[in-house]
mmCIF file of C-alpha atoms in Angstrom:
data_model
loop_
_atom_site.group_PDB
_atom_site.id
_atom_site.type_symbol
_atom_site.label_atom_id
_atom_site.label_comp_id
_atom_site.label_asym_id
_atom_site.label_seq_id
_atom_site.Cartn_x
_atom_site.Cartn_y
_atom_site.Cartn_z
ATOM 1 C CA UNK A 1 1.016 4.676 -22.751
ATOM 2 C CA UNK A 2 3.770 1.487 -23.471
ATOM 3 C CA UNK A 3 6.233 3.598 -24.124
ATOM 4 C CA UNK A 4 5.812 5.880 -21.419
ATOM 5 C CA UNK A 5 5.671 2.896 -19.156
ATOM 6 C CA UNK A 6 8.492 1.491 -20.830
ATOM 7 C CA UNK A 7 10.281 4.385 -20.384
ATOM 8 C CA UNK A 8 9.710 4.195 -16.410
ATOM 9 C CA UNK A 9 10.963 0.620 -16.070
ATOM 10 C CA UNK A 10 7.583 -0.670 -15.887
ATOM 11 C CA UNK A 11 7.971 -2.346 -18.864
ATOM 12 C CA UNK A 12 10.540 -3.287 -21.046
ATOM 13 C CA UNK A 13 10.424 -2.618 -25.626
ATOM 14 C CA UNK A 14 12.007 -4.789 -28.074
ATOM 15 C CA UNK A 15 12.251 -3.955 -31.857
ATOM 16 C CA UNK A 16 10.833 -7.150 -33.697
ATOM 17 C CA UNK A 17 11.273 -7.827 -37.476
ATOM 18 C CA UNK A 18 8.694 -10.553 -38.787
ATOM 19 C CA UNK A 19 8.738 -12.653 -41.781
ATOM 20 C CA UNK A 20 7.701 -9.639 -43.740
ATOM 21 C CA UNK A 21 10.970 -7.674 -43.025
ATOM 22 C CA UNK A 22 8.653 -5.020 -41.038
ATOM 23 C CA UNK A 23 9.475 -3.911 -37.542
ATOM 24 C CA UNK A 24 7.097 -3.678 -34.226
ATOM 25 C CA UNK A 25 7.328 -3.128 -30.689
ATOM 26 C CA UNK A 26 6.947 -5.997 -28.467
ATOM 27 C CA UNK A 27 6.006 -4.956 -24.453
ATOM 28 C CA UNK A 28 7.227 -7.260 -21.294
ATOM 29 C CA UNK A 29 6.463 -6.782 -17.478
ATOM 30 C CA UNK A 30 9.763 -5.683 -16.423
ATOM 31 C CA UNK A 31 11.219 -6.972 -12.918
ATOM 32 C CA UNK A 32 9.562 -3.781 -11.229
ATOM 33 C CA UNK A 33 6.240 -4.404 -12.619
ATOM 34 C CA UNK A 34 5.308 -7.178 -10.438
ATOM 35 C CA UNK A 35 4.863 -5.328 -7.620
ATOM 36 C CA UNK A 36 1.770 -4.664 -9.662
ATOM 37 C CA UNK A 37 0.246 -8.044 -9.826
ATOM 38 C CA UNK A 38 -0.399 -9.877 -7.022
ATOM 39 C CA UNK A 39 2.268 -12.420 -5.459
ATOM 40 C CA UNK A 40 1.581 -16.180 -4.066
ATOM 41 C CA UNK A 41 0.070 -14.041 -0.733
ATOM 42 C CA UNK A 42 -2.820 -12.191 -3.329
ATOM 43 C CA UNK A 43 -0.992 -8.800 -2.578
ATOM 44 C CA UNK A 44 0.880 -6.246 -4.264
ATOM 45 C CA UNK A 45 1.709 -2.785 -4.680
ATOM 46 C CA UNK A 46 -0.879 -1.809 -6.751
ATOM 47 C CA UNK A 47 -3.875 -0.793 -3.969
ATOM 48 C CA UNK A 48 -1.046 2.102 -3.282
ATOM 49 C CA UNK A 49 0.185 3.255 -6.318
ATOM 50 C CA UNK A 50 -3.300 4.194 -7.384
ATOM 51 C CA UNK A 51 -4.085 5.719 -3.907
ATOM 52 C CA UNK A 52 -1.482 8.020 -4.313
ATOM 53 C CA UNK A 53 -2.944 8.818 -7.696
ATOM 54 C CA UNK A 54 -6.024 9.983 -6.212
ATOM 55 C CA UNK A 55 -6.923 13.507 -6.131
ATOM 56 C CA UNK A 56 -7.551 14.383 -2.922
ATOM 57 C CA UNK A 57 -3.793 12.873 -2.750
ATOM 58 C CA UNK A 58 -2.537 14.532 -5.373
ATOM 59 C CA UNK A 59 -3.936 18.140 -4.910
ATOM 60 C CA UNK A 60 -2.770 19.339 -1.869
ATOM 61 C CA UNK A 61 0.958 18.941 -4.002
ATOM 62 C CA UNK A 62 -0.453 22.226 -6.161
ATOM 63 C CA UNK A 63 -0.513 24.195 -2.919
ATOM 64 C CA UNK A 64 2.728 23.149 -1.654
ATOM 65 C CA UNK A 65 4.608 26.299 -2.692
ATOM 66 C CA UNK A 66 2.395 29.091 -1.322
ATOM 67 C CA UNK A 67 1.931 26.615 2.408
ATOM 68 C CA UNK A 68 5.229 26.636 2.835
ATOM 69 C CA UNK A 69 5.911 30.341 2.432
ATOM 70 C CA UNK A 70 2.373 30.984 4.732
ATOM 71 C CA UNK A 71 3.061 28.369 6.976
ATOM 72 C CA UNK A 72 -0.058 26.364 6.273
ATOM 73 C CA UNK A 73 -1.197 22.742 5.168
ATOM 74 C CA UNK A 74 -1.441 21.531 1.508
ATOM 75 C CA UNK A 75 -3.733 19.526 2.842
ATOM 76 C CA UNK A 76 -5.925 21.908 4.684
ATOM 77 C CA UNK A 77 -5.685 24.680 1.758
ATOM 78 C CA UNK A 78 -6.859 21.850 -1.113
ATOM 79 C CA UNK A 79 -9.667 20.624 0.916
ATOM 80 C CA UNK A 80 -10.851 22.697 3.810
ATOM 81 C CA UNK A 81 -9.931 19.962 5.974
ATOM 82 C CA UNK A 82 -7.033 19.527 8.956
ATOM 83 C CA UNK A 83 -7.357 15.582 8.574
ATOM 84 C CA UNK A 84 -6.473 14.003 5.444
ATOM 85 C CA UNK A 85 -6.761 10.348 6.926
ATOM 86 C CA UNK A 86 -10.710 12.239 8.354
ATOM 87 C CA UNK A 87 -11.128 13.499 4.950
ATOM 88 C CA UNK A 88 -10.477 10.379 2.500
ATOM 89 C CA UNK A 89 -12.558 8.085 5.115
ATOM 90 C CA UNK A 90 -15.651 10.067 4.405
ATOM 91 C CA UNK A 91 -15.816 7.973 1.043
ATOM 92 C CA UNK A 92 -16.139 4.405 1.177
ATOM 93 C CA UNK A 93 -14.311 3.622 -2.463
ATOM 94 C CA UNK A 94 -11.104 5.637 -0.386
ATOM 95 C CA UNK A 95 -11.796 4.256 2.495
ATOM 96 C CA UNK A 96 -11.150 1.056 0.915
ATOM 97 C CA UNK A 97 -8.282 1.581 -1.407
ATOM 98 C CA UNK A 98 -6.634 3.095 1.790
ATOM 99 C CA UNK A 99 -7.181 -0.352 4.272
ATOM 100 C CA UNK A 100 -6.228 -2.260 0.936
ATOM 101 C CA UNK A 101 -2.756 -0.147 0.478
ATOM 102 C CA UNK A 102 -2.222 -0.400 3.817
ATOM 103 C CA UNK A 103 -2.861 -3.962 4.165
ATOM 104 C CA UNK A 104 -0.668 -5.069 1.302
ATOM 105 C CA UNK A 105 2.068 -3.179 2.190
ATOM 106 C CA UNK A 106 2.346 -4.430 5.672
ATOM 107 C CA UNK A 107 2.000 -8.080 4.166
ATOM 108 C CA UNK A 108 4.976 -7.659 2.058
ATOM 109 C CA UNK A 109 7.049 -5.818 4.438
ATOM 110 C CA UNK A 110 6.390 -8.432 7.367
ATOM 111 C CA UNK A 111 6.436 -11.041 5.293
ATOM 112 C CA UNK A 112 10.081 -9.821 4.889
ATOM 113 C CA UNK A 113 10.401 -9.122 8.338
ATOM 114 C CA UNK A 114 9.816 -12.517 9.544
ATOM 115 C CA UNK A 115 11.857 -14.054 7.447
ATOM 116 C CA UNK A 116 15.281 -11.945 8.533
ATOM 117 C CA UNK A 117 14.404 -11.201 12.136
ATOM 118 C CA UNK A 118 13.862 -13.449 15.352
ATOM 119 C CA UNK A 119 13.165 -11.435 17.789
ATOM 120 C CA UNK A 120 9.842 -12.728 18.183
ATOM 121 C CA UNK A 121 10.471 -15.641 19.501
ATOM 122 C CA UNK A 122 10.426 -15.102 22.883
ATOM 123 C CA UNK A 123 7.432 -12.649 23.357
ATOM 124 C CA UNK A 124 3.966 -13.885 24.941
ATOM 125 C CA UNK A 125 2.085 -11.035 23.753
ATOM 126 C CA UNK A 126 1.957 -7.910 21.507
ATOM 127 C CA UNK A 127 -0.331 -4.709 20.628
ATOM 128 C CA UNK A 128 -0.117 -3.562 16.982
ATOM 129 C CA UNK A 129 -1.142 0.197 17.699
ATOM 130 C CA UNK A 130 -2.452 1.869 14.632
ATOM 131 C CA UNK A 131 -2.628 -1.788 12.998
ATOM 132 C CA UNK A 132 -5.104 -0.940 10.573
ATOM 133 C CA UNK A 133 -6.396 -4.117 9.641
ATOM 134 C CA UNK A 134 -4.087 -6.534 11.780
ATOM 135 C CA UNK A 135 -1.901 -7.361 8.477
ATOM 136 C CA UNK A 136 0.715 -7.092 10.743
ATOM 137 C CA UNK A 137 0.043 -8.904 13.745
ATOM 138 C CA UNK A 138 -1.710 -11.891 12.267
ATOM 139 C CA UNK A 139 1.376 -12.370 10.395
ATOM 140 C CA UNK A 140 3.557 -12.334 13.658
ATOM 141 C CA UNK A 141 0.814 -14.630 15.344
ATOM 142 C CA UNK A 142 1.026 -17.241 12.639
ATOM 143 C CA UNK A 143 4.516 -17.709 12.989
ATOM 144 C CA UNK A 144 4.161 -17.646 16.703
ATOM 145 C CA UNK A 145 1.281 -18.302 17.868
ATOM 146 C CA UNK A 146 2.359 -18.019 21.239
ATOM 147 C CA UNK A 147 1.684 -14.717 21.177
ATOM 148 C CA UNK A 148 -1.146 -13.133 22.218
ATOM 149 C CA UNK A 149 -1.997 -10.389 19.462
ATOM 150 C CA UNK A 150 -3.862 -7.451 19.724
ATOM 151 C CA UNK A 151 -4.863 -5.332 17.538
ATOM 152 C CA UNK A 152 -5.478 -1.353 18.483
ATOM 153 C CA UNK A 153 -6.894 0.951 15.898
ATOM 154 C CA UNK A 154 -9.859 3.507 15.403
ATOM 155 C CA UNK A 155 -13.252 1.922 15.784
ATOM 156 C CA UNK A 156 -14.085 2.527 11.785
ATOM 157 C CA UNK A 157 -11.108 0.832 10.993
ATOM 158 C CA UNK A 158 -11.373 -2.170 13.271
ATOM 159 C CA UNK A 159 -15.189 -2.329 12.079
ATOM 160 C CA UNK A 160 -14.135 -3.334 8.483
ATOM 161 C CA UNK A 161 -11.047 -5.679 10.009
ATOM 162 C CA UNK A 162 -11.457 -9.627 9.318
ATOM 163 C CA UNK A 163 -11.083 -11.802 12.659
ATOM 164 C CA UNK A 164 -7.982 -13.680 12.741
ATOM 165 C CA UNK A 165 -7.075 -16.373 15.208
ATOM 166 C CA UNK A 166 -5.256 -15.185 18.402
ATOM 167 C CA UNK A 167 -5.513 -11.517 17.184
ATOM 168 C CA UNK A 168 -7.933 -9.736 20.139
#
């Protein structure tokens, strides 16, 4: 499993001699690897790297071929099921991993965001429609909190959001 992550830039191999004269493998985190562990925020990439690991992710790929020559869904055809954001919230475990992914990614990407862009500056308030868990907009609305955030989602995935100051 090293070397296969090694091989994938995940990790970087050396070739070690000891004392003894014989030679072993030593493993490193390479620079891409940590996106896997958690940053000075607690997030990372790691909530959606496994997601899309998942099965119910993963097998609708196995139908791709025959959907696109019937003009169907991979989704559909894997699980009996139109909705594949319906379909993984039926479990709590993906339910979770999915709010986590998304969650982390919109950290790191605003995080970004904020630091480039201005624009910001001069609005009083903002909706975040589809905002998930309000990643987003509590972000914004801690670096100005003269906006007025609010934060429009599905009712099961505003239930599990955490209140954050100036986010309605």
């Amino acid at each position: 499993m090293l070397q296969l992550l090694a091989s994938c830039s995940f990790l970087t191999c050396n070739l070690v001699t000891n004392k003894d004269g014989n030679v072993f493998r030593v493993y490193g985190l390479a620079s891409v690897g940590r996106y896997l562990l958690p940053n000075e925020d607690g997030v990372s990439l790691a909530p959606i790297f496994l997601l899309s690991q998942e099965n119910v992710n993963v097998d609708p790929w196995y139908h791709l071929k025959d959907c696109l020559l019937e003009g169907t869904l991979p989704f559909m055809k894997a699980h009996n099921a139109k909705n594949p954001f319906e379909y993984a919230m039926k479990a709590a475990r993906r339910r979770n991993l999915f709010n986590q992914s998304m969650h982390n990614h919109a950290a790191l990407v605003m995080k970004k965001i904020l630091e480039i862009y201005k624009g910001f500056e001069e609005i009083n308030q903002l909706v975040d429609v589809a905002g998930g868990l309000g990643a987003n907009i509590s972000l914004l609305v801690s670096k100005y909190p003269q906006i007025r955030g609010i934060n429009f989602d599905l009712p099961h995935v505003i239930k599990d959001a955490p209140s954050y100051q100036g986010i309605h």
